[in-house]
Coordinates of C-alpha atoms in Angstrom, one line a residue:
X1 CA -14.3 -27.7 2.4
X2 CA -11.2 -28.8 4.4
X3 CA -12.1 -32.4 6.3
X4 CA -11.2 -31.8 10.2
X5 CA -7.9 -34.0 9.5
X6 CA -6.5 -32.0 7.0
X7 CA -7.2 -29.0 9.1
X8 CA -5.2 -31.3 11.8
X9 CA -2.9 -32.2 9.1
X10 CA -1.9 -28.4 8.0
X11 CA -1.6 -26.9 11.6
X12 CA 0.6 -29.9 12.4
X13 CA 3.0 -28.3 9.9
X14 CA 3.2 -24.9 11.9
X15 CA 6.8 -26.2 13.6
X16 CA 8.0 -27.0 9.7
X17 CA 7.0 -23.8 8.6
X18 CA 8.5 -21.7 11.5
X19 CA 11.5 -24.0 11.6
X20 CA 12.0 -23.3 8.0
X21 CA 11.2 -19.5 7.9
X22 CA 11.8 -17.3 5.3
X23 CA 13.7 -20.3 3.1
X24 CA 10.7 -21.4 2.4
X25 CA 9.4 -18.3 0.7
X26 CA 12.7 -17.3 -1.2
X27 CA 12.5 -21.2 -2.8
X28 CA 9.2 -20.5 -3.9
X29 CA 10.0 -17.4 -6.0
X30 CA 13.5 -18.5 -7.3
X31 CA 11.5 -21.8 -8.5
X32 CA 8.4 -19.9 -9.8
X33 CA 10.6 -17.1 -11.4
X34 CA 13.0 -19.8 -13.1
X35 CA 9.7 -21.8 -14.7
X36 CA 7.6 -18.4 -14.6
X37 CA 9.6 -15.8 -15.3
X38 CA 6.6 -14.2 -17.6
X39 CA 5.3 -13.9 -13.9
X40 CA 8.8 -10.8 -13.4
X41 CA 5.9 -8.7 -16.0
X42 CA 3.7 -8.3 -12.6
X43 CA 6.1 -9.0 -9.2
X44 CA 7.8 -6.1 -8.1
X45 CA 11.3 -7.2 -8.5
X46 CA 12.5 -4.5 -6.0
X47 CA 11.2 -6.7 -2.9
X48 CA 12.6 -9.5 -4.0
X49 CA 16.3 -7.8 -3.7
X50 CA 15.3 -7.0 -0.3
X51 CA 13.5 -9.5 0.5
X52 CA 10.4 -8.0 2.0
X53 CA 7.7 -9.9 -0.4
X54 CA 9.8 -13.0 1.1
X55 CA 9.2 -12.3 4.5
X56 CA 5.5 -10.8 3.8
X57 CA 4.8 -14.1 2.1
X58 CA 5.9 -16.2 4.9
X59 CA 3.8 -14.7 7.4
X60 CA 1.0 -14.7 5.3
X61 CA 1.7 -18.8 4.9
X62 CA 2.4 -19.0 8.4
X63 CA -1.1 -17.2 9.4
X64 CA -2.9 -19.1 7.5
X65 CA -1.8 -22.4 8.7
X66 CA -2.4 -20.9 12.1
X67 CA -5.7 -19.7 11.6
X68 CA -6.9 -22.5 9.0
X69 CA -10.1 -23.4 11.0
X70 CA -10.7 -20.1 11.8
X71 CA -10.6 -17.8 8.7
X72 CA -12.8 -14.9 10.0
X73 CA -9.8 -13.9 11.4
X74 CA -7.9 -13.6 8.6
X75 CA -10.5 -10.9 7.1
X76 CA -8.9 -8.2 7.3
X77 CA -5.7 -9.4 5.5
X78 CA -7.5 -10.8 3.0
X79 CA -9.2 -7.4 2.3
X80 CA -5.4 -6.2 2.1
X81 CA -4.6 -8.5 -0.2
X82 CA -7.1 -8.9 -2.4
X83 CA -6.9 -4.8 -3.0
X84 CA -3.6 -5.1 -3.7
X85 CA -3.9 -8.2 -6.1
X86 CA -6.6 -5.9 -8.1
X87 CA -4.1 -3.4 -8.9
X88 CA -1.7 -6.0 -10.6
X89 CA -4.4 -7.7 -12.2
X90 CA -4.1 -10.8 -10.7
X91 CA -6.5 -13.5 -12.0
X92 CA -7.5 -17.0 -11.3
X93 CA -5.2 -18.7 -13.8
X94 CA -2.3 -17.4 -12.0
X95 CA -3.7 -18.6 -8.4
X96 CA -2.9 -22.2 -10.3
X97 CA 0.5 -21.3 -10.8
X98 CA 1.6 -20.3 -7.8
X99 CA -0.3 -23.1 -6.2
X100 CA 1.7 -25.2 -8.2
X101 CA 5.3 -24.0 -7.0
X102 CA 4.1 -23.5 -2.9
X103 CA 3.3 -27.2 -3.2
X104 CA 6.7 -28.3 -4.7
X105 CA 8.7 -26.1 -2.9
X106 CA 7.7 -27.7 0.7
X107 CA 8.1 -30.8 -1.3
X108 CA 11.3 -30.0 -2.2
X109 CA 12.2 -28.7 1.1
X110 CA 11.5 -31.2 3.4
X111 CA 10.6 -34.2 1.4
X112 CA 10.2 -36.8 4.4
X113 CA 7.7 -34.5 6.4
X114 CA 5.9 -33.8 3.0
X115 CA 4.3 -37.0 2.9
X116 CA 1.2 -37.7 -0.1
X117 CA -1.5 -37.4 3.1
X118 CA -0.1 -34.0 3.7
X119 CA 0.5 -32.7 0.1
X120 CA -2.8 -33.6 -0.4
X121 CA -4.0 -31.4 2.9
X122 CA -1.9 -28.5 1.8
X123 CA -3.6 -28.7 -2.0
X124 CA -6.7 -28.8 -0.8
X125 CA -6.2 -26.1 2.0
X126 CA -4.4 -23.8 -0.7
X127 CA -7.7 -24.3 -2.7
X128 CA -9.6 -22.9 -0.3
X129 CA -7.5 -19.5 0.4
X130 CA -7.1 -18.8 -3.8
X131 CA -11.3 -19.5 -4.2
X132 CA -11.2 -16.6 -1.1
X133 CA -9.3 -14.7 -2.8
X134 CA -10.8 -15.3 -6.2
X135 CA -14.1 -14.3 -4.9
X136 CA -13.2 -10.9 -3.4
X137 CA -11.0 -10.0 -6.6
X138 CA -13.7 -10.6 -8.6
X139 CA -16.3 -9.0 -7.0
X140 CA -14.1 -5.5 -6.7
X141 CA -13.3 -6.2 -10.5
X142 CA -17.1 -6.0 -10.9
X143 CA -17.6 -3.2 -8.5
X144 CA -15.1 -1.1 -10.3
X145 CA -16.4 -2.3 -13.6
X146 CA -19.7 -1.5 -13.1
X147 CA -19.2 2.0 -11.9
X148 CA -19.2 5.4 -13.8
X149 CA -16.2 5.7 -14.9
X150 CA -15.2 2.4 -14.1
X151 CA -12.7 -0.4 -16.0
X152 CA -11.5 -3.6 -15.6
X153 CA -7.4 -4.8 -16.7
X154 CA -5.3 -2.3 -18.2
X155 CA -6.1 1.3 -19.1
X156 CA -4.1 3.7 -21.2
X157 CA -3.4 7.3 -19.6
X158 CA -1.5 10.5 -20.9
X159 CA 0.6 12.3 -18.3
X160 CA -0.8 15.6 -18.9
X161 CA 1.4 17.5 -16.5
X162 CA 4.2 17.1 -13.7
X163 CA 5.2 19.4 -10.9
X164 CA 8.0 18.7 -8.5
X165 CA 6.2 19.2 -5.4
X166 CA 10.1 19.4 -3.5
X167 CA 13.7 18.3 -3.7
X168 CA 12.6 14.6 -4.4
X169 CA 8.7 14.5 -4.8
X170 CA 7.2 15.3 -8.0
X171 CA 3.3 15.0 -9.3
X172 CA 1.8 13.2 -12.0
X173 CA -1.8 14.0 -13.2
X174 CA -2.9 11.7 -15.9
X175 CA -5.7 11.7 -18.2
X176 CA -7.4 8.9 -20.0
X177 CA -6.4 8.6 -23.4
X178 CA -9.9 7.5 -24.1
X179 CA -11.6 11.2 -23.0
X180 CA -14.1 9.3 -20.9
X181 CA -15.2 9.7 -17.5
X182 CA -12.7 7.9 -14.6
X183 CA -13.7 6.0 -11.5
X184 CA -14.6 8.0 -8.4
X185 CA -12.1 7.0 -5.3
X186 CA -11.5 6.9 -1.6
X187 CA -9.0 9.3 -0.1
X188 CA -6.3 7.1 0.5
X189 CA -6.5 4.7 -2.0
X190 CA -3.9 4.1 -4.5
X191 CA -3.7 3.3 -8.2
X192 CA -1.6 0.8 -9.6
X193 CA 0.8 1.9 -12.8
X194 CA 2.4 -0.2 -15.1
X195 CA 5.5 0.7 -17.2
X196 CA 8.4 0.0 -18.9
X197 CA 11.5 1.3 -17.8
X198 CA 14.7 1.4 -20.5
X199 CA 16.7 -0.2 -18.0
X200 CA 14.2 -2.9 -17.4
X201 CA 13.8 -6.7 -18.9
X202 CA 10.1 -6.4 -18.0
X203 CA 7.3 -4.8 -17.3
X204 CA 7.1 -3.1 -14.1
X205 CA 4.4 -2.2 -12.5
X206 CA 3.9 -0.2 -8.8
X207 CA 1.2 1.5 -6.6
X208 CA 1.2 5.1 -5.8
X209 CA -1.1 6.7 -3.3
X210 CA -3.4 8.9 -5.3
X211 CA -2.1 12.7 -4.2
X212 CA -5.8 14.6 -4.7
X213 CA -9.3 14.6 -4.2
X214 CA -11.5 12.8 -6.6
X215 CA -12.7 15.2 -9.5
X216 CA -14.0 11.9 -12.2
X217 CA -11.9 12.9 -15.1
X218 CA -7.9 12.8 -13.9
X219 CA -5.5 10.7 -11.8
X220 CA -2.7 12.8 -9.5
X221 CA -0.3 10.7 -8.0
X222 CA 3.3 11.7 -6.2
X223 CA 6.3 10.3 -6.6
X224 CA 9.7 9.8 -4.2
X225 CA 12.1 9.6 -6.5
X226 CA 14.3 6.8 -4.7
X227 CA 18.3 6.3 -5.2
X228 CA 19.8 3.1 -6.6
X229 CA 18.9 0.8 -9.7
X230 CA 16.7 -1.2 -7.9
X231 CA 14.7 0.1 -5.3
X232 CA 14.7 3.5 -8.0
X233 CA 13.8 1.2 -10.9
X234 CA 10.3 2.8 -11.5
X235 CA 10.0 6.3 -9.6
X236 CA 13.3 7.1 -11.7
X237 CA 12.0 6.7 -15.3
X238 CA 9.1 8.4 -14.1
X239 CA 11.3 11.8 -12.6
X240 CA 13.7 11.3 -15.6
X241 CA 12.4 9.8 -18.8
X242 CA 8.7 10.2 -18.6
X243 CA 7.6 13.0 -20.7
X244 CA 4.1 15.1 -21.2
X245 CA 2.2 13.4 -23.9
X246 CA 3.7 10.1 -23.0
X247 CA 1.4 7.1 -22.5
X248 CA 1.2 4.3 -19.5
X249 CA -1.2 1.9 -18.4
X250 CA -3.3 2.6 -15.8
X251 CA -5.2 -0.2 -13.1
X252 CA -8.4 0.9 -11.6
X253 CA -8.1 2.4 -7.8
X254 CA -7.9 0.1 -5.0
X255 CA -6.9 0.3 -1.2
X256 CA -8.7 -0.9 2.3
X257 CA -7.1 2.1 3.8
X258 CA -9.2 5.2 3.4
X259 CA -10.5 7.9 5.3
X260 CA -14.1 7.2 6.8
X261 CA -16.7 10.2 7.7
X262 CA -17.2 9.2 11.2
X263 CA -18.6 13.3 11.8
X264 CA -15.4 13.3 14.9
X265 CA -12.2 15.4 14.6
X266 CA -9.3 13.9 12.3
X267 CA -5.6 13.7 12.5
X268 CA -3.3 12.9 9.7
X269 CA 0.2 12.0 10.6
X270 CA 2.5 11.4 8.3
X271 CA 6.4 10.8 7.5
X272 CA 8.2 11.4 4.3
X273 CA 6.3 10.7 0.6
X274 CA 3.4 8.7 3.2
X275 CA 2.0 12.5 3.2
X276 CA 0.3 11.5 -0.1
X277 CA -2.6 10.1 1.0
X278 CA -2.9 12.6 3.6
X279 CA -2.8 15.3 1.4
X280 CA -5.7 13.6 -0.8
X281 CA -8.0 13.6 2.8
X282 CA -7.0 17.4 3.0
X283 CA -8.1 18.0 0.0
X284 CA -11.4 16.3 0.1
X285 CA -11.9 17.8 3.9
X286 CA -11.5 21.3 2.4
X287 CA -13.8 20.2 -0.5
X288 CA -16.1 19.0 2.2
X289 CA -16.0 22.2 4.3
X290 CA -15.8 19.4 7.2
X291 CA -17.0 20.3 10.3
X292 CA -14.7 18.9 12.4
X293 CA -11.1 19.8 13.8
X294 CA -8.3 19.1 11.2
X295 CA -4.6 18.3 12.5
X296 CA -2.0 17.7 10.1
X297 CA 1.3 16.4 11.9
X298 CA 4.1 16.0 9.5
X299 CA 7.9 14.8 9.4
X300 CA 10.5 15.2 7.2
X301 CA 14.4 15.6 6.7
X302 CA 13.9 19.5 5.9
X303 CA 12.7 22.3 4.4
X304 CA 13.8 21.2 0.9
X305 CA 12.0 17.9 1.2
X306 CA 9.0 19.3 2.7
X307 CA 6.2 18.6 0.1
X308 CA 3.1 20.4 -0.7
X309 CA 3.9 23.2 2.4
X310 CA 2.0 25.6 0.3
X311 CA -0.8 24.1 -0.2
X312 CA -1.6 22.5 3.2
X313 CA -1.8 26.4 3.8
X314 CA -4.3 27.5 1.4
X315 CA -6.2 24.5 2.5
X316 CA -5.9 25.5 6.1
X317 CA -8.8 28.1 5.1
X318 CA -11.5 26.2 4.5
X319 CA -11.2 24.0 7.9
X320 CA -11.1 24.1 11.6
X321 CA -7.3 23.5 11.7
X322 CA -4.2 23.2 13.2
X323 CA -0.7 22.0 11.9
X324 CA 2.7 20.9 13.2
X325 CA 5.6 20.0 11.4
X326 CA 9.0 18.3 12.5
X327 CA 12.5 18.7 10.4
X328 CA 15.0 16.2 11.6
X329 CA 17.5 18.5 10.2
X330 CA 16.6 22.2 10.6
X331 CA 19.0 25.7 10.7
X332 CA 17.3 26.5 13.7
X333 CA 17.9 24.5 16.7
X334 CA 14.9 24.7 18.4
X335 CA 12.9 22.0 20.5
X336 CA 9.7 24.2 21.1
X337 CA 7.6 24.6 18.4
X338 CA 7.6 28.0 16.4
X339 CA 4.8 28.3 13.8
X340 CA 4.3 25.2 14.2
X341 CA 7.8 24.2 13.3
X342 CA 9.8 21.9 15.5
X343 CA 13.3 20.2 15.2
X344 CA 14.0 16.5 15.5
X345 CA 11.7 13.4 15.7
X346 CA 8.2 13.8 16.1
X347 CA 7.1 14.2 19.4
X348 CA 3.1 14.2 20.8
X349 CA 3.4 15.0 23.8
X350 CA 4.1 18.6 23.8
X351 CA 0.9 19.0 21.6
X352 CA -0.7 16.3 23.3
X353 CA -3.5 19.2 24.7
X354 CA -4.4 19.7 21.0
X355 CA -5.3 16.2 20.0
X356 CA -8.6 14.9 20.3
X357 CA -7.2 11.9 22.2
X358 CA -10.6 10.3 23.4
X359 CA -12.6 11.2 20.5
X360 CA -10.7 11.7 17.3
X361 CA -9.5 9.4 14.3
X362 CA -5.8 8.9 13.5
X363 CA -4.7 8.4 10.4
X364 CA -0.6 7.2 9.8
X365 CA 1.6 6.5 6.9
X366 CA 5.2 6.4 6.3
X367 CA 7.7 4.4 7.2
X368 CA 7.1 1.4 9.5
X369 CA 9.6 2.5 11.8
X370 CA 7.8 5.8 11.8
X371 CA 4.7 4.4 12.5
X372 CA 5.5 1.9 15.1
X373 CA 7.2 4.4 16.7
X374 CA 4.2 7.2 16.4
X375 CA 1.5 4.6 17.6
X376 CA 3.1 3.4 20.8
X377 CA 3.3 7.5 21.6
X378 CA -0.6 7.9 21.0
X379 CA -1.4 4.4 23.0
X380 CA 0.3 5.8 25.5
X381 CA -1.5 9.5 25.5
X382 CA -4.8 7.1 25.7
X383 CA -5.9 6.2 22.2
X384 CA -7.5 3.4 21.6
X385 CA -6.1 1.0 18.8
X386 CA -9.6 0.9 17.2
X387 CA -9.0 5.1 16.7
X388 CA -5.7 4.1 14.8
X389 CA -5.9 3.8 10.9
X390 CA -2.3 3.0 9.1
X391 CA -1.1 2.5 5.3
X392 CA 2.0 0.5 4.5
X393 CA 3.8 1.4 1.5
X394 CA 5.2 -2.6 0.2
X395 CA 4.6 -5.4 1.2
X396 CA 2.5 -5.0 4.3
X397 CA 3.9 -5.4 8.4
X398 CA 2.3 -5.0 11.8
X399 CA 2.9 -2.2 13.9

């Protein structure tokens, strides 16, 4: 436990931290990675080049210090995280580590202010978030353990088959090498993946949003195959070099976001490759036979990059549903909606009639742009933020 003066002590260094910004978080990882660098096998190396995990980390330093006396706030990020850490297979050694290079790094960076009474706050206040974290991550390990079909670490998988699902989304259903059973999951939740690409040093390892309904013996997940060498790293080998019959480790399913059975009417909203989790609730709501109105609100570029069209269709049959889709670029220049079918940026209020506004949940991914920009339309058609369910693909950000 944290003595009231070194909670005084850490808050005190708010006005450091926010002087300092995102320096702070960059000197970190360029230390870490320089002393570490076995530590490249698990950080996603992409974020570093664009400096999200950076700025996500500084927030998450800066909240921290804010809220330090009153972590009950902090719940729900730590739920985030700890999810997230699960599918890396973070452990408690590695808490140590980066422990060890936050402290020298605000040494380092402002060595009069970082006096030995406030190091020793800071260590003892860091000690307290990693036994937080260390406790959650442990108990999902066990959770997911314990469960039919469960693991803990590593396991391997066979991609059994692939299916381009449009001009740059393909699906991946893999299968466990082992012929046992797999863990049931949320739809919603994601699986972490670990590879190793030819044109990698390390191992990489990345989430993707598992693309079906559970079914306890195989894994789909869908794939944006994204340009460049860097931000491409991973969904590249696995469009072009990853082959049927090839093997890849696996990481149990993990995610806070997730659609809950609250018996009300559902919306789905989604942008780009974030219709993966949305097609995964389809699919289990058609499994279901649920009850309850369906609307599935989609955007995307065009036609060609519209994935799984078909299937939302045949799924349509099984539910009380409606659907809308928006092409930013479209043949047919047409602002009203025909078949469903509109042009430009997703709009709600020309549907706004069809949503269950005071009753409904709504569930967003994509972009954060996107979803920003589709949250302050609903808040202002009367939905409550409590009715509001997002997924951030990265490193996370508030709407």
């Amino acid at each position: 436990m944290l003595t009231p003066n070194q909670i005084d002590i850490v808050k005190s260094t708010i006005p450091l931290l926010e002087s300092a910004g995102s320096k702070i978080t960059e000197h970190f990882y360029t230390r870490m990675f320089s002393h570490n660098p076995e530590l490249k096998n698990i950080f996603n190396m992409s974020h570093q080049h664009s400096g999200r995990q950076s700025v996500a980390l500084f927030n998450a330093v800066a909240a921290y210090a804010r809220y330090v006396d009153d972590l009950p706030v902090l719940q729900a990020a730590v739920e985030r995280i700890a999810h997230k850490h699960t599918s890396f297979n973070i452990r408690p050694e590695q808490y140590g580590i980066v422990g060890h290079h936050l402290i020298h790094t605000l040494k380092e960076l402002a060595p009069d202010a970082f006096t030995l009474e406030v190091e020793d706050a800071w260590t003892a206040a860091y000690q307290q978030l990693a036994d937080i974290f260390i406790q959650r991550e442990e108990a999902l390990y066990k959770e997911n353990a314990q469960s039919l079909g469960g693991w803990e670490g590593p396991r391997r998988f066979r991609l059994e088959t692939s299916k381009q699902e449009s001009e740059r989304v393909k699906s991946f259903i893999f299968i466990p090498v082992d012929q046992q059973p797999v863990v049931a999951y949320k739809p919603g939740q994601y699986v972490g993946i670990r590879v190793k690409p030819s044109h990698s040093e390390f191992e990489e390892i990345r989430q993707y949003s598992l693309s079906d309904a559970s079914n306890g013996s195989s894994y789909r997940i869908s794939v944006k195959q994204e340009k460049g060498e860097v931000d491409g790293l991973v969904s590249n080998f696995l469009h072009d070099e990853l082959m049927v019959g090839d093997e890849v480790d696996l990481f149990a399913p993990a995610g806070d976001f997730y659609f809950t059975d609250r018996q009300q009417p559902v919306v789905l909203i989604s942008a780009g490759v974030g219709i993966t989790p949305m097609i995964a609730t389809l699919e289990t709501l058609a499994r279901l036979q649920y009850k309850h109105p369906v609307s599935f609100l989609h955007a995307c570029e065009n036609d060609a990059q519209h994935s799984f069209k078909h299937r939302i269709k045949e799924l349509s049959k099984h539910l009380s549903f409606s659907a809308h889709t928006w092409y930013n670029q479209s043949q047919d220049d047409h602002s009203v909606a025909v078949n469903g079918l509109h042009t430009g940026l997703m709009s709600l209020e020309a549907i706004q009639s069809e949503l269950p506004v005071s009753a409904g949940d709504f569930y967003l991914c994509g972009p954060v742009a996107f979803m920003a920009f589709i949250k302050k339309q609903l808040l202002e058609l009367g939905v409550r933020s409590e009715q509001i369910h997002y997924e951030v693909f990265g490193p996370h950000a508030d709407l």
